[in-house]
mmCIF file of C-alpha atoms in Angstrom:
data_model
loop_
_atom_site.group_PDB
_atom_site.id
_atom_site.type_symbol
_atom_site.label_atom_id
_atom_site.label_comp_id
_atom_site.label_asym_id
_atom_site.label_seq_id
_atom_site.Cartn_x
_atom_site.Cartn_y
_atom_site.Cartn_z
ATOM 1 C CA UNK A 1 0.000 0.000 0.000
ATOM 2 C CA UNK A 2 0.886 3.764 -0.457
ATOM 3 C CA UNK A 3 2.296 5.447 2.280
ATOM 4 C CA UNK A 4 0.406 9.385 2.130
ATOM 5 C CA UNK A 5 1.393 10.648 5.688
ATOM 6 C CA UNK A 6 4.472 9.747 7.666
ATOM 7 C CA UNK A 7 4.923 10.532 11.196
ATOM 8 C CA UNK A 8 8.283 10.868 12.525
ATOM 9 C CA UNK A 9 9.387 10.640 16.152
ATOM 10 C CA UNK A 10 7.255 13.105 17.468
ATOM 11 C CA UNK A 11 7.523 14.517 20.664
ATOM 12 C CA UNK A 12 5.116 17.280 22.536
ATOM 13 C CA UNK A 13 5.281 18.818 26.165
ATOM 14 C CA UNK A 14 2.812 21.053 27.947
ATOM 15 C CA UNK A 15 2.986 23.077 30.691
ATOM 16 C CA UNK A 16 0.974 22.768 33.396
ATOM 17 C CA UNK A 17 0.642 23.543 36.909
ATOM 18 C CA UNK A 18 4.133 24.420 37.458
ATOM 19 C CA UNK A 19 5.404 21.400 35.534
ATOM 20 C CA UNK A 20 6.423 19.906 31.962
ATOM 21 C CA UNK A 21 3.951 17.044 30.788
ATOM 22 C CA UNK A 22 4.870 14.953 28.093
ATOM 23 C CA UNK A 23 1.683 13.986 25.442
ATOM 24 C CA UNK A 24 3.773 12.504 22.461
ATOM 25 C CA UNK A 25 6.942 10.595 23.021
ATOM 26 C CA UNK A 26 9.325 9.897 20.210
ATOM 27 C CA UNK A 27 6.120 8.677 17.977
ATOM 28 C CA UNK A 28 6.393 7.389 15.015
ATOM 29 C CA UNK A 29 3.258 5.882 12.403
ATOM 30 C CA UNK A 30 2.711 5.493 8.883
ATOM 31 C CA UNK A 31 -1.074 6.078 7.465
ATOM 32 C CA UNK A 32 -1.507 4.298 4.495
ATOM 33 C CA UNK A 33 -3.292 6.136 1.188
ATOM 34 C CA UNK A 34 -7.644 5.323 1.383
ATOM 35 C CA UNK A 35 -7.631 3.360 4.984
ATOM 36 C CA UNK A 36 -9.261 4.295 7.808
ATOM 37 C CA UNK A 37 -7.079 4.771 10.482
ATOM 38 C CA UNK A 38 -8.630 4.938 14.172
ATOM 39 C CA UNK A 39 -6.567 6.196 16.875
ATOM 40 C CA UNK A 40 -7.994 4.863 19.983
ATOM 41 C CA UNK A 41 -6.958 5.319 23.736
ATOM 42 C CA UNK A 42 -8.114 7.057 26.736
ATOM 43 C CA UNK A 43 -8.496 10.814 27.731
ATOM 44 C CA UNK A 44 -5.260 12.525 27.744
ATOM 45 C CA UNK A 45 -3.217 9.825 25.971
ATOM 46 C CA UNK A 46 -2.450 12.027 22.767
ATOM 47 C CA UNK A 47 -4.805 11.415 20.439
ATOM 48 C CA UNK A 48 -6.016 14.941 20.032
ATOM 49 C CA UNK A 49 -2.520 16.446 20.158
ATOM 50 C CA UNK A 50 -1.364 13.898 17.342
ATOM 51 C CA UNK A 51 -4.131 14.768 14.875
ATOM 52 C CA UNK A 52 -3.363 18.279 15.129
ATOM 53 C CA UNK A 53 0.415 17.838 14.630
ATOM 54 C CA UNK A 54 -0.961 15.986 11.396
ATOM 55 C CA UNK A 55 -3.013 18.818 10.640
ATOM 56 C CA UNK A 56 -0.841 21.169 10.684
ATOM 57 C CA UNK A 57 -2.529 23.341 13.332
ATOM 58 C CA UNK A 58 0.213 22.855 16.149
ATOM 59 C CA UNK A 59 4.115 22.516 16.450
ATOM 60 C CA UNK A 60 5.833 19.999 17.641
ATOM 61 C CA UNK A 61 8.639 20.309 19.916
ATOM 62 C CA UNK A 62 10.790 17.788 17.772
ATOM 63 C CA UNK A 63 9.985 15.395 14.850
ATOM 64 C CA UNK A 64 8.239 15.843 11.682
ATOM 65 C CA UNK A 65 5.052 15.209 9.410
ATOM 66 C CA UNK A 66 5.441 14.583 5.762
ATOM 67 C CA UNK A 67 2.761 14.181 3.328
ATOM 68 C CA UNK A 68 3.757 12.496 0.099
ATOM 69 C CA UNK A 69 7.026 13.104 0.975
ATOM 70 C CA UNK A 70 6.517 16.859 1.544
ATOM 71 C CA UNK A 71 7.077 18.335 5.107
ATOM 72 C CA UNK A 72 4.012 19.562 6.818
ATOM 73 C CA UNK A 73 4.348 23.358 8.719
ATOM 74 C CA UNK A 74 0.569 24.436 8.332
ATOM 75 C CA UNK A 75 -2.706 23.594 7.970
ATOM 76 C CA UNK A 76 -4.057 23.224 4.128
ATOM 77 C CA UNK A 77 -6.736 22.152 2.216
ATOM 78 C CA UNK A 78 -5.153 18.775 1.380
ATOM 79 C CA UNK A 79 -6.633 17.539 4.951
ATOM 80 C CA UNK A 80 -9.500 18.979 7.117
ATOM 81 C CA UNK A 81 -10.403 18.357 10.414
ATOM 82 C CA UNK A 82 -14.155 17.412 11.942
ATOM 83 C CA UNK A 83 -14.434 18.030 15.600
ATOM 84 C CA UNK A 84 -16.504 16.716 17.989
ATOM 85 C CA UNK A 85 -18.302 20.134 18.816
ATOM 86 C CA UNK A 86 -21.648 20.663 17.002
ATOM 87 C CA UNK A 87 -21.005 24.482 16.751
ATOM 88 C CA UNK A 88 -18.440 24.032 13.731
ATOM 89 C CA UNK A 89 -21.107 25.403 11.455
ATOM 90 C CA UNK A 90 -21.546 28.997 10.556
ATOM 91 C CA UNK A 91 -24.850 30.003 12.009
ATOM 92 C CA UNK A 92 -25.734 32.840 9.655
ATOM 93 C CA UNK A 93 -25.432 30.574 6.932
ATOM 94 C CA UNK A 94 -27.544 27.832 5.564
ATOM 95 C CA UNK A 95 -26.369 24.335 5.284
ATOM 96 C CA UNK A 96 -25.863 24.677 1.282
ATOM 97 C CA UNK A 97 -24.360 28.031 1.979
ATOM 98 C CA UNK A 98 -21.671 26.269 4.618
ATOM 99 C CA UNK A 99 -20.838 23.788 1.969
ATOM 100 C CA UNK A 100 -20.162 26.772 -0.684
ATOM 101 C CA UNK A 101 -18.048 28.492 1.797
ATOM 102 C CA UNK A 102 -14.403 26.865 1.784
ATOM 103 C CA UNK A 103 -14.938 26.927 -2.019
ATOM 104 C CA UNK A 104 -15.689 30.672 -2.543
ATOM 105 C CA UNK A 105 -12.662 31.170 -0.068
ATOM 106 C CA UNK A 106 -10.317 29.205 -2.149
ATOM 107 C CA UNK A 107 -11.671 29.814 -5.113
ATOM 108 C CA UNK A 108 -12.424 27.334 -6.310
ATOM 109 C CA UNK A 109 -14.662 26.505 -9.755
ATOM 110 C CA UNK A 110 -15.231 30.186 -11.539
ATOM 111 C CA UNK A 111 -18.892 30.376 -10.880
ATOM 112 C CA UNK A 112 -21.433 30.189 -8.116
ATOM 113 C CA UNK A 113 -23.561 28.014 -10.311
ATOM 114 C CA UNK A 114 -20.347 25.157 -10.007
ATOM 115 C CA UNK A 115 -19.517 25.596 -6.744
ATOM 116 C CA UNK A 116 -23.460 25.532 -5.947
ATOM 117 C CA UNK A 117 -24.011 22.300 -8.026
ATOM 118 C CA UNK A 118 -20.567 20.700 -6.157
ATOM 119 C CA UNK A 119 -21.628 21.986 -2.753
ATOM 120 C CA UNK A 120 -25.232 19.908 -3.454
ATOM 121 C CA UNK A 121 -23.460 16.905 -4.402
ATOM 122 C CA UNK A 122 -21.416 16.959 -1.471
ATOM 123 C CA UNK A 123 -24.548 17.178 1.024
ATOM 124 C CA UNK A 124 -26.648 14.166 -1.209
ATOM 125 C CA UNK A 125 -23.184 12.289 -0.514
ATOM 126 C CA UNK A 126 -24.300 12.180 2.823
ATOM 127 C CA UNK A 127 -28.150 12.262 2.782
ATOM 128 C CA UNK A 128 -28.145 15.556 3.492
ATOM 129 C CA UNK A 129 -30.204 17.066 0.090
ATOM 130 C CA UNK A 130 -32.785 18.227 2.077
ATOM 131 C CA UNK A 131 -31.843 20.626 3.727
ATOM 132 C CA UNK A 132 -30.523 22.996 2.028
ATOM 133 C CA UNK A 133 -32.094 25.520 3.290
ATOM 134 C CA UNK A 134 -31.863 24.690 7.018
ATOM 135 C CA UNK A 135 -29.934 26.708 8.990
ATOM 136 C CA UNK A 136 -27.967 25.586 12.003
ATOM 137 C CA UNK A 137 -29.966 25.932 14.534
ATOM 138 C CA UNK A 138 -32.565 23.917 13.026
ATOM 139 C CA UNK A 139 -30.881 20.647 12.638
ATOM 140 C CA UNK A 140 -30.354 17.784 15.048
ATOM 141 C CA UNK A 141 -26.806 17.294 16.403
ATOM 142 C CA UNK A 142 -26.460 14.354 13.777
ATOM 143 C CA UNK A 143 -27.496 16.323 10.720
ATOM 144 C CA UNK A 144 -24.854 19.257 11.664
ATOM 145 C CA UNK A 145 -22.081 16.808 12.037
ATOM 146 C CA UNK A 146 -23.095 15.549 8.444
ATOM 147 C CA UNK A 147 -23.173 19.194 7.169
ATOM 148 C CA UNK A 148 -19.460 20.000 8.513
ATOM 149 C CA UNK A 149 -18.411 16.489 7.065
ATOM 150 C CA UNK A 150 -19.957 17.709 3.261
ATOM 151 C CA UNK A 151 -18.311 20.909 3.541
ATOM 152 C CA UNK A 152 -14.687 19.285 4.302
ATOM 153 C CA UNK A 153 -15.656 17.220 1.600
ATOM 154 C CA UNK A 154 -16.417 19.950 -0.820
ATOM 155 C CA UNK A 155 -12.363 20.474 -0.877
ATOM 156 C CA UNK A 156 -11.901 16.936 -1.924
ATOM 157 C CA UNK A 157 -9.287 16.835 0.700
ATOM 158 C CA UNK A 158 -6.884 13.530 0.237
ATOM 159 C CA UNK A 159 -7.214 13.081 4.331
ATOM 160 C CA UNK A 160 -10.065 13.431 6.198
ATOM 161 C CA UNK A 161 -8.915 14.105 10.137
ATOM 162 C CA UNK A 162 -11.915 13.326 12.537
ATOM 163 C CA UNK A 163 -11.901 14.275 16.315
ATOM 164 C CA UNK A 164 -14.328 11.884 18.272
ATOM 165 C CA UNK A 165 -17.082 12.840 15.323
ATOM 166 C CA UNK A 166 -19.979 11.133 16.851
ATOM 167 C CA UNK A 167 -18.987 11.175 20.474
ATOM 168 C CA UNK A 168 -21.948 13.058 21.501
ATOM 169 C CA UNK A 169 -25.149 11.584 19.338
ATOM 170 C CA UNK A 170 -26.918 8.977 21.309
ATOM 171 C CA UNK A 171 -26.422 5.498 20.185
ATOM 172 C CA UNK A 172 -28.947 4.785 17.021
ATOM 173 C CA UNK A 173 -27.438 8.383 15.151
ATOM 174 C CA UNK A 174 -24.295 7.394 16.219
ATOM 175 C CA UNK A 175 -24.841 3.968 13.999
ATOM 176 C CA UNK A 176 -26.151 5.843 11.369
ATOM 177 C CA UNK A 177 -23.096 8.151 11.420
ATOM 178 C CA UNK A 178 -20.907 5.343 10.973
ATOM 179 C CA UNK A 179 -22.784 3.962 8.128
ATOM 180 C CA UNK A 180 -22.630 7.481 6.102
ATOM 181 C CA UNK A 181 -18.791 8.005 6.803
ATOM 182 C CA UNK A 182 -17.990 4.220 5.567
ATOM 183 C CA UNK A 183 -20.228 5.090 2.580
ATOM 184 C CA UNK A 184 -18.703 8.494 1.906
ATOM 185 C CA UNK A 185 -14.961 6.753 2.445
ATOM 186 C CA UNK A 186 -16.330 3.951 -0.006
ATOM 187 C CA UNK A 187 -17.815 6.309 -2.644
ATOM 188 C CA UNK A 188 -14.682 8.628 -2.569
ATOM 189 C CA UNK A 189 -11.717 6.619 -1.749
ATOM 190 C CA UNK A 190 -10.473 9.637 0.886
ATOM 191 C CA UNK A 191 -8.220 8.802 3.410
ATOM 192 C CA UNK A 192 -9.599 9.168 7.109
ATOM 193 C CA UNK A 193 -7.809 9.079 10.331
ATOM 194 C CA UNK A 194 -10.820 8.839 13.161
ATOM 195 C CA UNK A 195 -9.966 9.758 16.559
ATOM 196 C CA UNK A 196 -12.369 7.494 19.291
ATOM 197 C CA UNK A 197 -12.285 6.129 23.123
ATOM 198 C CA UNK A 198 -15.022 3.268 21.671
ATOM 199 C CA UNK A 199 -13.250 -0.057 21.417
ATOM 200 C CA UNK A 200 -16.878 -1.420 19.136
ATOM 201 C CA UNK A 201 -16.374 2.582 16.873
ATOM 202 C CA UNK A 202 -13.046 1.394 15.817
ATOM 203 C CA UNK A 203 -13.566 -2.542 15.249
ATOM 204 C CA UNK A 204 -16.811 -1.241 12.911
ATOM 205 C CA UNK A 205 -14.782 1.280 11.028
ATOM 206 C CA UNK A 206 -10.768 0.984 10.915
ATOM 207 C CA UNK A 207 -8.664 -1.278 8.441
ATOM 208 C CA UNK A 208 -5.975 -0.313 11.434
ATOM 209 C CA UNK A 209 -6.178 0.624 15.036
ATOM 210 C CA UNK A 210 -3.822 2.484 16.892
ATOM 211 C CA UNK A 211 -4.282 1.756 20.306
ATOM 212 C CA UNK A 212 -2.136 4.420 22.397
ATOM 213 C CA UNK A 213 -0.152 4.127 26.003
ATOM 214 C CA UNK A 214 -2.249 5.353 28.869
ATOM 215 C CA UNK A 215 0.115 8.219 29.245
ATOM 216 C CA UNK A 216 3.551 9.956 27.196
ATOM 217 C CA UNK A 217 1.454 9.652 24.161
ATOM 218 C CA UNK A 218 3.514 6.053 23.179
ATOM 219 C CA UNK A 219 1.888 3.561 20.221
ATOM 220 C CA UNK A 220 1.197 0.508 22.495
ATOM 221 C CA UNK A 221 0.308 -1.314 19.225
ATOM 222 C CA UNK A 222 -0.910 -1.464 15.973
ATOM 223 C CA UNK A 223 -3.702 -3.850 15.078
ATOM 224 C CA UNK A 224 -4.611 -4.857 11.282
ATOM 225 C CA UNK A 225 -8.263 -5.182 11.165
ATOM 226 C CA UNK A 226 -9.275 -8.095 8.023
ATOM 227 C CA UNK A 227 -12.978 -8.158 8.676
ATOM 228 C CA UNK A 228 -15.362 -7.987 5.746
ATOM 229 C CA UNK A 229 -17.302 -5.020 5.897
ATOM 230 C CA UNK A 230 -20.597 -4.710 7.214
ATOM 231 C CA UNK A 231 -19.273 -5.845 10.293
ATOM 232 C CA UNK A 232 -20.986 -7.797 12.532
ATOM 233 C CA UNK A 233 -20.475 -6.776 16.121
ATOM 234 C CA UNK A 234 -21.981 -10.343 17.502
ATOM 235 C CA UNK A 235 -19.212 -12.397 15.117
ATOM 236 C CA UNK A 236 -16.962 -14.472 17.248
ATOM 237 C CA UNK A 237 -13.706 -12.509 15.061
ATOM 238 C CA UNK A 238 -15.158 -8.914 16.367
ATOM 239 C CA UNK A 239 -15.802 -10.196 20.203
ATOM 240 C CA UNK A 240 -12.540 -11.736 19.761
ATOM 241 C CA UNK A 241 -11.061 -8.005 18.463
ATOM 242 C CA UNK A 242 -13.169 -6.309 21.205
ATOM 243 C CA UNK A 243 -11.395 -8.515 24.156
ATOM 244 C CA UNK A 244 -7.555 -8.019 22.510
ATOM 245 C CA UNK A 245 -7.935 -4.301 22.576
ATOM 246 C CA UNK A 246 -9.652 -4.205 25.743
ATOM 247 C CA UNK A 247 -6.886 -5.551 27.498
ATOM 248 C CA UNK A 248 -4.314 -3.770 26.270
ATOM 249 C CA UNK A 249 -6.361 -0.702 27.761
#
């Protein structure tokens, strides 16, 4: 497979209450081109801190990020980030009008007819075509989280960096969530690195899992994941999955 992102013996301190505390130590990962990667591990382990070094939004205090070969030092277009916050929308704007945005701002197409027509086809991608319309405030916390994924999407970014997505739906949007983003991944072939505490999230989703130390942001280990997709979460081969990462956390 084709390596798109390298990660290179990263390391990251903060300073906190009077005291250096190490999140990433010496860490080092490949993400391969159209996988899903999940990066799994408990609060404060460096999962958050690692997708933003991968981002581009944050410096490390040593190590490096390429993509294809090319050092990251900033955030671009080539990979956008969905957070877990349902607020990532623009609230004066409609959901069609969100999805036009990033391509307006980097001009991209010549015409507000394309970027309108590409901006639709983004939000059908994820069953989102009707509302168009809608504005923020009017949508449930699972339709917002599909409008902020169709307007990354509208970039046709090569990486799609997701911070615990659907860590605040309840449990049947959640599922339905998952469904769209293995669709969308399916339909589009993007890369995704998905950022989760949920052992079952990253079975159902991830060709790998990275399951992270406890603490000084270490890869504990890397786990291949061969199951056919739809997954079945009451197979013997996901229970089995589901106990092996369990222990190691």
């Amino acid at each position: 497979m084709q390596v798109v992102l390298e990660v290179r013996s990263l390391c990251k301190s903060y300073y906190k209450s009077g005291e250096w505390s190490k999140v990433l130590d010496d860490l080092s990962l490949d993400v391969y081109r159209g996988e899903i990667l999940c990066i799994l591990g408990p609060s404060g382990c460096g999962k958050t801190t690692l997708l933003r070094q991968i981002g581009g939004f944050d410096t490390c205090d040593s190590g490096d990020v390429f993509m294809d070969g090319i050092k990251i030092s900033k955030a671009g277009p080539s990979r956008i980030m969905i957070f877990q916050d349902f607020n990532q929308l623009f609230p004066w704007k409609t959901v069609l009008e969100n999805a036009i945005y990033p391509l307006k701002v980097n001009n991209i197409y010549s015409s507000h007819k394309e970027r309108k027509a590409a901006a639709k086809a983004c939000l059908k991608l994820v069953r989102l075509d009707g509302a168009d319309d809608s504005y923020p405030f009017e949508l449930s916390g699972g339709m917002k989280q599909k409008a902020a994924i169709a307007r990354a999407l509208a970039l046709s970014p090569e990486v799609l960096l997701m911070d615990e997505p659907f860590g605040s739906l309840d449990a049947i949007t959640r599922a339905a969530l998952q469904n769209t983003l293995l669709d969308v991944w399916q339909k589009t072939g993007v890369t995704v690195i998905f950022v989760t505490h949920d052992i079952q999230e990253a079975i159902l989703l991830a060709d790998r899992i990275i399951v992270m130390e406890k603490v000084q942001g270490m890869v504990k280990r890397i786990i291949s994941n061969t199951m056919d997709r739809p997954r079945n979460v009451d197979s013997s081969p996901f229970s089995g999955m589901y106990r092996e990462i369990r222990d190691l956390l």
